[in-house]
C-alpha cells in the first residue's frame, strides 16, 4: 500500500533561461485516485549571466565539454536545492523531483539531454532525487516532451485547454477521452532574444509589440514554416529555432521593435488557431504576463482565458514535475503515449537514493 500524502520539491529549469524554479509541494491522493496539491513555498533562483551564456552556447559543445558541463551544473543545482531546503527549514521530504536543464533535444534522432541529472545530485543534496524524465520516453520512440500534460489531466481537468507560455508555447486538452498535447510555437525564447537587442530582458506586458508595426511578409514567412502544418505529437527545441526562425528574423531589415511586433502577432495567430471558440483556457508561464499577446490572441478568437494566481502562473511546471516524481515513486504511469508518441504509457524518471 502506498502512502496518500507526499512532500516533495519540484525543480525546473525552463528554456527561457530566467532561472531555476524551485517549489516545496504537498500532494494528496484520495481513495478514488483524485490528486490535490498545495504549493507551500516557491522561488525562482535567477541564473547569473555567466550561466546564461554557457547554457545558451552548450548546444554547440563537444561531447567532452558537455560531460564537464553536466558535472558542474549538477553541483550547481544541488547547491541551489540545499540552500532552498535550509532557507525554508524543510524537513522529511519524500523526494526532490528535478527536471534539469535541456541542452539537446532532437527526439527524431533519439537524442534528448537534460543536464543536472547525474547520480551526484542525490549525494550532494542529501535527498532522494527523481530526475531524467525525458530519456526513457525517447528510447520508447516518443518525443520526450511535453511531459506536463499528465499533470494537466490529473490536476486541471476542469479547463478545456491548459496553455503554457514559456520559452515555447505548449497546450494540452482532452479529445474523446484521450489527452493530447504538443508544442505550438516559440514564444519567449525568441521575444527575449529580440528584446536583448534593445537592452531589455523581455518585452514587459508586450508594450514594444503594441507600439510596433507588423511586417506582413515576415509574418507570412513565419506562419508558413512546415512545423505548423504537422500533426501532433510534435515538439520544438532550440535547434529548430536556430535553424528556422532566427535566419528569417536576421534576414529581415525591419527594426527590432517591429520584429517583436511581428513575432508577437505570429504567436497570437498560432495560439488562436489551436482552440475552439468560447473554450476555457488556463494560461500559465511568464508569457501570461504579456497582456498584449493575450489581447491579440483574443482578437483572433473569443476565448475564456484564465490566468491563475502568481504562484501557479510561475510554478506550474515545477509543480507538475513534482507530481511526475511522486507518480514515479509509486511506479504509476506519468508519461502518456497519446501525448509523446511513445510505444506505450510508462512510468519515467530515474531514482537516486543517498544510501
Ligand atoms: N511582465 C512580463 N511581460 C512579458 N513577458 C514576461 C513578463 N514576465 C515574464 N515574462 C516572460 O516569461 C519568461 C519566463 O517564463 P517561464 O519561466 O514560464 O519560462 P520557462 O519555464 O523558462 O520556459 P518553458 O516553459 O518553455 O520551459 C521570461 O523570460 C519573459 O520572457
Ligand atoms: C525538451 C524540452 O525540454 N522541452 C520543453 C520545452 O519547454 C517547453 C516545451 O519545450 C516543452 O516541450 C518542454 O517542457 C515542458 C515543461 C514539458 O515537458 O511539458
CSV table of C-alpha atoms and ligand atoms in Angstrom, one decimal:
chain,number,residue,atom,x,y,z
A,1,UNK,CA,0.0,0.0,0.0
A,2,UNK,CA,1.3,3.4,-0.9
A,3,UNK,CA,1.0,6.5,1.3
A,4,UNK,CA,-1.6,9.1,0.4
A,5,UNK,CA,0.3,12.3,1.2
A,6,UNK,CA,3.7,13.4,-0.2
A,7,UNK,CA,6.0,16.2,0.5
A,8,UNK,CA,8.4,16.9,-2.4
A,9,UNK,CA,10.4,19.6,-4.1
A,10,UNK,CA,9.7,20.3,-7.7
A,11,UNK,CA,12.7,21.8,-9.6
A,12,UNK,CA,12.5,23.0,-13.2
A,13,UNK,CA,14.8,25.0,-15.4
A,14,UNK,CA,12.9,26.2,-18.4
A,15,UNK,CA,14.1,27.1,-21.9
A,16,UNK,CA,13.8,30.9,-21.4
A,17,UNK,CA,16.7,30.8,-19.0
A,18,UNK,CA,15.3,33.2,-16.4
A,19,UNK,CA,16.3,30.9,-13.6
A,20,UNK,CA,15.7,27.7,-11.7
A,21,UNK,CA,12.2,27.3,-10.4
A,22,UNK,CA,12.0,25.5,-7.0
A,23,UNK,CA,8.8,24.8,-5.2
A,24,UNK,CA,8.0,23.0,-2.0
A,25,UNK,CA,4.9,20.9,-2.7
A,26,UNK,CA,2.4,18.8,-0.9
A,27,UNK,CA,0.3,16.2,-2.8
A,28,UNK,CA,-2.6,14.2,-1.6
A,29,UNK,CA,-4.4,11.4,-3.4
A,30,UNK,CA,-8.0,10.3,-2.4
A,31,UNK,CA,-9.2,6.7,-2.3
A,32,UNK,CA,-10.8,7.4,-5.7
A,33,UNK,CA,-7.4,8.4,-7.1
A,34,UNK,CA,-8.1,12.2,-7.2
A,35,UNK,CA,-5.0,14.2,-6.7
A,36,UNK,CA,-4.9,17.6,-5.0
A,37,UNK,CA,-1.8,19.8,-4.3
A,38,UNK,CA,-0.5,22.8,-2.4
A,39,UNK,CA,2.4,25.0,-3.3
A,40,UNK,CA,3.9,25.7,0.1
A,41,UNK,CA,6.9,27.9,-0.8
A,42,UNK,CA,8.5,28.7,-4.1
A,43,UNK,CA,11.3,30.7,-5.6
A,44,UNK,CA,12.9,31.3,-8.9
A,45,UNK,CA,16.7,31.4,-8.5
A,46,UNK,CA,17.9,33.7,-11.3
A,47,UNK,CA,20.8,32.4,-13.3
A,48,UNK,CA,24.0,34.5,-13.1
A,49,UNK,CA,24.8,35.9,-16.5
A,50,UNK,CA,27.8,33.6,-16.8
A,51,UNK,CA,25.5,30.6,-16.6
A,52,UNK,CA,23.0,32.1,-19.1
A,53,UNK,CA,25.9,32.5,-21.6
A,54,UNK,CA,27.1,28.9,-21.1
A,55,UNK,CA,23.7,27.3,-21.3
A,56,UNK,CA,22.9,29.2,-24.5
A,57,UNK,CA,26.1,28.1,-26.1
A,58,UNK,CA,26.1,24.5,-24.9
A,59,UNK,CA,24.1,23.2,-27.8
A,60,UNK,CA,27.3,23.6,-29.8
A,61,UNK,CA,29.6,21.9,-27.2
A,62,UNK,CA,31.7,18.8,-28.0
A,63,UNK,CA,30.8,15.6,-26.1
A,64,UNK,CA,33.8,16.1,-23.7
A,65,UNK,CA,32.8,19.7,-22.9
A,66,UNK,CA,29.2,18.6,-22.3
A,67,UNK,CA,30.3,16.0,-19.8
A,68,UNK,CA,32.2,18.6,-17.8
A,69,UNK,CA,29.3,21.0,-18.0
A,70,UNK,CA,26.9,18.3,-16.8
A,71,UNK,CA,29.1,17.7,-13.7
A,72,UNK,CA,29.5,21.4,-13.0
A,73,UNK,CA,25.8,22.0,-13.5
A,74,UNK,CA,24.8,19.0,-11.3
A,75,UNK,CA,26.9,20.5,-8.5
A,76,UNK,CA,25.4,24.0,-9.0
A,77,UNK,CA,21.8,22.6,-9.0
A,78,UNK,CA,22.5,20.5,-5.8
A,79,UNK,CA,23.7,23.7,-4.1
A,80,UNK,CA,20.5,25.6,-5.1
A,81,UNK,CA,18.4,22.7,-3.8
A,82,UNK,CA,20.4,22.5,-0.5
A,83,UNK,CA,20.1,26.3,0.0
A,84,UNK,CA,16.3,26.3,-0.7
A,85,UNK,CA,15.9,23.4,1.8
A,86,UNK,CA,18.0,25.2,4.5
A,87,UNK,CA,16.4,28.6,4.0
A,88,UNK,CA,12.9,27.3,4.3
A,89,UNK,CA,13.8,24.8,7.1
A,90,UNK,CA,12.2,21.9,5.1
A,91,UNK,CA,12.3,18.5,6.7
A,92,UNK,CA,11.3,15.0,5.8
A,93,UNK,CA,11.0,15.3,2.0
A,94,UNK,CA,9.9,12.2,0.2
A,95,UNK,CA,12.0,13.3,-2.8
A,96,UNK,CA,13.4,16.1,-4.9
A,97,UNK,CA,11.8,15.8,-8.3
A,98,UNK,CA,14.1,17.6,-10.7
A,99,UNK,CA,13.9,18.2,-14.5
A,100,UNK,CA,17.4,19.5,-15.0
A,101,UNK,CA,18.1,21.8,-18.0
A,102,UNK,CA,17.6,20.7,-21.6
A,103,UNK,CA,20.7,21.2,-23.8
A,104,UNK,CA,20.0,18.9,-26.7
A,105,UNK,CA,16.6,17.8,-28.0
A,106,UNK,CA,16.3,16.0,-31.2
A,107,UNK,CA,14.0,13.1,-30.4
A,108,UNK,CA,13.6,12.0,-34.0
A,109,UNK,CA,17.3,11.1,-33.9
A,110,UNK,CA,16.9,9.5,-30.5
A,111,UNK,CA,18.6,12.4,-28.7
A,112,UNK,CA,17.5,14.4,-25.6
A,113,UNK,CA,19.9,15.6,-23.0
A,114,UNK,CA,19.0,17.3,-19.7
A,115,UNK,CA,22.0,18.2,-17.6
A,116,UNK,CA,21.9,18.2,-13.8
A,117,UNK,CA,20.7,14.6,-13.6
A,118,UNK,CA,23.9,12.8,-12.6
A,119,UNK,CA,23.8,10.5,-9.5
A,120,UNK,CA,25.7,13.1,-7.5
A,121,UNK,CA,22.6,15.3,-7.4
A,122,UNK,CA,21.3,12.9,-4.7
A,123,UNK,CA,24.5,12.6,-2.6
A,124,UNK,CA,25.2,16.3,-2.9
A,125,UNK,CA,21.7,17.4,-1.9
A,126,UNK,CA,21.4,14.6,0.6
A,127,UNK,CA,17.9,13.7,-0.7
A,128,UNK,CA,16.3,11.0,-2.7
A,129,UNK,CA,16.1,12.5,-6.2
A,130,UNK,CA,13.8,11.6,-9.1
A,131,UNK,CA,15.1,13.0,-12.4
A,132,UNK,CA,15.9,12.5,-16.0
A,133,UNK,CA,12.3,12.2,-17.1
A,134,UNK,CA,12.6,12.5,-20.9
A,135,UNK,CA,15.2,9.9,-21.9
A,136,UNK,CA,13.1,6.8,-21.4
A,137,UNK,CA,10.3,8.2,-23.5
A,138,UNK,CA,12.6,9.0,-26.4
A,139,UNK,CA,14.0,5.4,-26.1
A,140,UNK,CA,10.4,4.2,-26.4
A,141,UNK,CA,10.0,6.2,-29.7
A,142,UNK,CA,8.4,9.2,-28.1
A,143,UNK,CA,9.2,12.9,-28.4
A,144,UNK,CA,10.2,13.0,-24.7
A,145,UNK,CA,8.0,16.1,-24.5
A,146,UNK,CA,5.8,17.6,-23.4
A,147,UNK,CA,5.6,15.8,-20.1
A,148,UNK,CA,3.4,18.3,-18.2
A,149,UNK,CA,0.0,17.1,-19.8
A,150,UNK,CA,-0.4,14.2,-17.4
A,151,UNK,CA,-0.4,16.8,-14.6
A,152,UNK,CA,-2.9,18.8,-16.6
A,153,UNK,CA,-5.1,15.7,-16.7
A,154,UNK,CA,-4.7,14.9,-13.0
A,155,UNK,CA,-4.8,18.4,-11.5
A,156,UNK,CA,-6.5,20.8,-14.0
A,157,UNK,CA,-9.1,18.7,-15.9
A,158,UNK,CA,-11.8,21.4,-15.3
A,159,UNK,CA,-10.3,23.5,-18.1
A,160,UNK,CA,-10.8,22.8,-21.8
A,161,UNK,CA,-7.2,23.6,-22.5
A,162,UNK,CA,-4.0,24.2,-20.5
A,163,UNK,CA,-1.7,26.6,-22.3
A,164,UNK,CA,1.8,27.3,-21.1
A,165,UNK,CA,3.7,30.3,-22.5
A,166,UNK,CA,7.3,29.8,-21.6
A,167,UNK,CA,10.3,29.6,-23.9
A,168,UNK,CA,7.8,27.8,-26.2
A,169,UNK,CA,4.1,27.6,-26.1
A,170,UNK,CA,2.5,24.2,-25.5
A,171,UNK,CA,-1.0,23.2,-24.8
A,172,UNK,CA,-2.9,20.1,-23.7
A,173,UNK,CA,-6.5,19.1,-23.9
A,174,UNK,CA,-8.8,16.0,-23.8
A,175,UNK,CA,-10.1,14.7,-27.2
A,176,UNK,CA,-12.6,11.8,-27.0
A,177,UNK,CA,-11.3,10.9,-23.5
A,178,UNK,CA,-7.7,10.9,-24.6
A,179,UNK,CA,-5.2,13.7,-23.6
A,180,UNK,CA,-3.3,15.2,-26.5
A,181,UNK,CA,-0.6,17.8,-26.3
A,182,UNK,CA,2.1,19.4,-28.3
A,183,UNK,CA,4.4,22.4,-28.7
A,184,UNK,CA,2.7,25.2,-30.6
A,185,UNK,CA,5.4,27.7,-31.4
A,186,UNK,CA,8.4,29.5,-29.8
A,187,UNK,CA,7.4,32.4,-27.5
A,188,UNK,CA,9.8,33.9,-25.0
A,189,UNK,CA,12.9,32.2,-26.4
A,190,UNK,CA,12.5,34.5,-29.4
A,191,UNK,CA,10.9,37.5,-27.8
A,192,UNK,CA,13.6,37.7,-25.2
A,193,UNK,CA,16.4,37.5,-27.7
A,194,UNK,CA,14.8,40.3,-29.8
A,195,UNK,CA,14.3,42.3,-26.6
A,196,UNK,CA,18.0,41.9,-25.7
A,197,UNK,CA,18.9,43.8,-28.9
A,198,UNK,CA,17.1,46.8,-27.2
A,199,UNK,CA,18.9,46.2,-23.9
A,200,UNK,CA,15.8,44.6,-22.2
A,201,UNK,CA,15.4,41.1,-20.8
A,202,UNK,CA,11.9,40.8,-22.2
A,203,UNK,CA,9.0,42.7,-23.7
A,204,UNK,CA,7.3,43.7,-20.5
A,205,UNK,CA,3.5,43.4,-20.9
A,206,UNK,CA,4.0,43.3,-24.7
A,207,UNK,CA,4.4,47.1,-24.8
A,208,UNK,CA,7.1,47.1,-27.5
A,209,UNK,CA,4.9,44.8,-29.7
A,210,UNK,CA,1.8,47.0,-29.0
A,211,UNK,CA,3.7,50.1,-30.3
A,212,UNK,CA,5.4,48.3,-33.3
A,213,UNK,CA,4.3,47.6,-36.8
A,214,UNK,CA,3.6,44.1,-38.1
A,215,UNK,CA,5.6,43.2,-41.3
A,216,UNK,CA,3.2,41.1,-43.4
A,217,UNK,CA,5.9,39.5,-45.5
A,218,UNK,CA,7.9,38.3,-42.4
A,219,UNK,CA,4.7,37.2,-40.8
A,220,UNK,CA,3.7,35.1,-43.8
A,221,UNK,CA,7.2,33.5,-43.9
A,222,UNK,CA,6.9,32.6,-40.2
A,223,UNK,CA,3.4,31.2,-40.5
A,224,UNK,CA,4.5,29.1,-43.5
A,225,UNK,CA,7.2,27.2,-41.6
A,226,UNK,CA,6.4,23.5,-42.2
A,227,UNK,CA,6.3,22.6,-38.4
A,228,UNK,CA,2.9,24.4,-38.2
A,229,UNK,CA,1.2,22.0,-40.6
A,230,UNK,CA,2.5,18.9,-38.9
A,231,UNK,CA,0.0,16.9,-36.8
A,232,UNK,CA,0.8,16.1,-33.2
A,233,UNK,CA,2.7,14.6,-31.4
A,234,UNK,CA,5.3,17.2,-32.1
A,235,UNK,CA,7.8,19.2,-30.1
A,236,UNK,CA,10.2,22.0,-30.5
A,237,UNK,CA,13.7,22.7,-29.3
A,238,UNK,CA,16.3,25.5,-29.5
A,239,UNK,CA,17.9,23.7,-32.5
A,240,UNK,CA,14.7,24.3,-34.5
A,241,UNK,CA,14.6,27.9,-33.6
A,242,UNK,CA,18.2,28.4,-34.6
A,243,UNK,CA,17.7,26.6,-37.9
A,244,UNK,CA,14.4,28.1,-39.0
A,245,UNK,CA,13.3,31.2,-37.1
A,246,UNK,CA,16.4,33.2,-36.4
A,247,UNK,CA,17.5,33.1,-40.1
A,248,UNK,CA,14.2,34.6,-41.1
A,249,UNK,CA,14.4,37.3,-38.4
A,250,UNK,CA,18.1,38.0,-39.2
A,251,UNK,CA,17.4,38.3,-42.9
A,252,UNK,CA,14.6,40.9,-42.3
A,253,UNK,CA,15.7,44.5,-42.4
A,254,UNK,CA,12.9,45.9,-40.2
A,255,UNK,CA,13.6,47.4,-36.7
A,256,UNK,CA,13.9,45.2,-33.6
A,257,UNK,CA,10.7,46.8,-32.3
A,258,UNK,CA,8.8,45.8,-35.5
A,259,UNK,CA,10.3,42.3,-35.3
A,260,UNK,CA,8.9,42.0,-31.8
A,261,UNK,CA,5.5,43.2,-33.1
A,262,UNK,CA,5.6,40.8,-36.0
A,263,UNK,CA,6.7,37.8,-33.9
A,264,UNK,CA,4.1,38.6,-31.2
A,265,UNK,CA,1.4,38.6,-34.0
A,266,UNK,CA,2.8,35.3,-35.3
A,267,UNK,CA,2.5,33.8,-31.8
A,268,UNK,CA,-1.1,35.2,-31.3
A,269,UNK,CA,-2.2,33.7,-34.6
A,270,UNK,CA,-0.6,30.3,-34.0
A,271,UNK,CA,-2.1,30.2,-30.5
A,272,UNK,CA,-5.6,31.2,-31.5
A,273,UNK,CA,-5.7,28.6,-34.2
A,274,UNK,CA,-5.4,25.8,-31.6
A,275,UNK,CA,-8.6,26.5,-29.6
A,276,UNK,CA,-12.3,26.1,-30.2
A,277,UNK,CA,-14.3,29.4,-29.9
A,278,UNK,CA,-15.6,30.1,-26.3
A,279,UNK,CA,-13.4,27.4,-24.7
A,280,UNK,CA,-11.8,27.9,-21.2
A,281,UNK,CA,-8.0,28.1,-21.4
A,282,UNK,CA,-5.8,28.0,-18.3
A,283,UNK,CA,-2.8,30.2,-19.2
A,284,UNK,CA,0.5,29.8,-17.3
A,285,UNK,CA,4.2,30.6,-17.8
A,286,UNK,CA,5.8,34.0,-17.8
A,287,UNK,CA,4.1,34.8,-21.2
A,288,UNK,CA,0.8,35.0,-19.3
A,289,UNK,CA,2.1,38.5,-18.2
A,290,UNK,CA,2.3,39.5,-21.9
A,291,UNK,CA,-1.1,41.2,-21.9
A,292,UNK,CA,-0.8,42.5,-25.4
A,293,UNK,CA,-0.1,38.9,-26.7
A,294,UNK,CA,-3.2,37.7,-24.8
A,295,UNK,CA,-5.3,40.6,-26.2
A,296,UNK,CA,-4.2,39.8,-29.8
A,297,UNK,CA,-4.9,36.1,-29.3
A,298,UNK,CA,-8.5,37.1,-28.2
A,299,UNK,CA,-8.8,39.4,-31.2
A,300,UNK,CA,-8.4,36.3,-33.4
A,301,UNK,CA,-10.6,34.1,-31.3
A,302,UNK,CA,-13.0,34.7,-28.5
A,303,UNK,CA,-11.9,32.5,-25.5
A,304,UNK,CA,-12.3,32.4,-21.8
A,305,UNK,CA,-8.7,32.9,-20.7
A,306,UNK,CA,-8.0,32.1,-17.0
A,307,UNK,CA,-4.7,33.5,-15.7
A,308,UNK,CA,-4.4,32.0,-12.2
A,309,UNK,CA,-2.6,33.3,-9.1
A,310,UNK,CA,1.0,34.2,-9.5
A,311,UNK,CA,2.4,31.0,-7.9
A,312,UNK,CA,0.6,28.8,-10.3
A,313,UNK,CA,1.4,31.0,-13.3
A,314,UNK,CA,5.1,30.8,-12.4
A,315,UNK,CA,5.5,27.4,-10.8
A,316,UNK,CA,3.0,25.1,-12.6
A,317,UNK,CA,5.8,23.2,-14.4
A,318,UNK,CA,7.8,22.8,-11.1
A,319,UNK,CA,4.5,21.6,-9.6
A,320,UNK,CA,3.9,19.0,-12.3
A,321,UNK,CA,7.5,17.7,-12.2
A,322,UNK,CA,6.9,17.2,-8.5
A,323,UNK,CA,3.8,15.2,-9.4
A,324,UNK,CA,5.7,13.2,-12.0
A,325,UNK,CA,8.3,12.3,-9.4
A,326,UNK,CA,5.6,11.2,-6.9
A,327,UNK,CA,4.0,9.0,-9.6
A,328,UNK,CA,7.4,7.5,-10.4
A,329,UNK,CA,7.9,6.7,-6.7
A,330,UNK,CA,4.6,4.9,-6.8
A,331,UNK,CA,5.6,3.2,-10.1
A,332,UNK,CA,2.5,4.7,-11.7
A,333,UNK,CA,2.1,6.0,-15.3
A,334,UNK,CA,3.4,9.5,-15.5
A,335,UNK,CA,4.1,9.7,-19.3
A,336,UNK,CA,1.3,9.4,-21.8
A,337,UNK,CA,1.9,7.7,-25.2
A,338,UNK,CA,-1.0,9.7,-26.6
A,339,UNK,CA,1.0,12.9,-26.0
A,340,UNK,CA,4.6,11.9,-26.7
A,341,UNK,CA,4.0,9.2,-29.3
A,342,UNK,CA,5.9,6.6,-27.3
A,343,UNK,CA,5.1,2.9,-27.9
A,344,UNK,CA,3.1,2.8,-24.6
A,345,UNK,CA,2.3,4.7,-21.4
A,346,UNK,CA,5.0,4.4,-18.9
A,347,UNK,CA,6.5,5.5,-15.6
A,348,UNK,CA,9.5,7.6,-16.3
A,349,UNK,CA,12.2,9.1,-14.1
A,350,UNK,CA,15.4,7.8,-12.6
A,351,UNK,CA,15.5,7.5,-8.8
A,352,UNK,CA,18.8,8.2,-7.0
A,353,UNK,CA,18.9,7.5,-3.3
A,354,UNK,CA,21.5,8.7,-0.9
A,355,UNK,CA,22.1,5.3,0.7
B,1,LIG,N1,5.7,41.1,-17.4
B,1,LIG,C1,6.1,40.3,-18.4
B,1,LIG,N2,5.7,40.6,-19.6
B,1,LIG,C2,6.1,39.8,-20.7
B,1,LIG,N3,6.8,38.7,-20.6
B,1,LIG,C3,7.1,38.3,-19.3
B,1,LIG,C4,6.8,39.1,-18.2
B,1,LIG,N4,7.3,38.4,-17.1
B,1,LIG,C5,7.9,37.3,-17.6
B,1,LIG,N5,7.8,37.2,-18.9
B,1,LIG,C6,8.4,36.2,-19.8
B,1,LIG,O1,8.3,35.0,-19.2
B,1,LIG,C7,9.6,34.3,-19.3
B,1,LIG,C8,9.7,33.3,-18.2
B,1,LIG,O2,8.7,32.4,-18.4
B,1,LIG,P1,8.8,30.9,-17.8
B,1,LIG,O3,9.5,30.9,-16.5
B,1,LIG,O4,7.4,30.4,-17.8
B,1,LIG,O5,9.6,30.2,-18.9
B,1,LIG,P2,10.4,28.8,-18.9
B,1,LIG,O6,9.9,28.0,-17.8
B,1,LIG,O7,11.8,29.1,-18.9
B,1,LIG,O8,10.0,28.2,-20.3
B,1,LIG,P3,9.5,26.7,-20.7
B,1,LIG,O9,8.1,26.6,-20.1
B,1,LIG,O10,9.4,26.8,-22.2
B,1,LIG,O11,10.4,25.8,-20.2
B,1,LIG,C9,10.6,35.5,-19.2
B,1,LIG,O12,11.8,35.1,-19.7
B,1,LIG,C10,9.9,36.5,-20.0
B,1,LIG,O13,10.1,36.3,-21.4
B,2,LIG,C1,12.8,19.1,-24.4
B,2,LIG,C2,12.3,20.1,-23.5
B,2,LIG,O1,12.9,20.5,-22.5
B,2,LIG,N1,11.1,20.6,-23.9
B,2,LIG,C3,10.4,21.6,-23.0
B,2,LIG,C4,10.5,22.9,-23.8
B,2,LIG,O2,9.9,23.9,-23.0
B,2,LIG,C5,8.5,24.0,-23.3
B,2,LIG,C6,8.3,22.9,-24.3
B,2,LIG,O3,9.6,22.9,-24.9
B,2,LIG,C7,8.1,21.5,-23.7
B,2,LIG,O4,8.1,20.6,-24.8
B,2,LIG,C8,9.1,21.1,-22.7
B,2,LIG,O5,8.8,21.4,-21.4
B,2,LIG,C9,7.6,21.2,-20.7
B,2,LIG,C10,7.8,21.6,-19.3
B,2,LIG,C11,7.0,19.8,-20.8
B,2,LIG,O6,7.7,18.8,-21.0
B,2,LIG,O7,5.8,19.7,-20.7
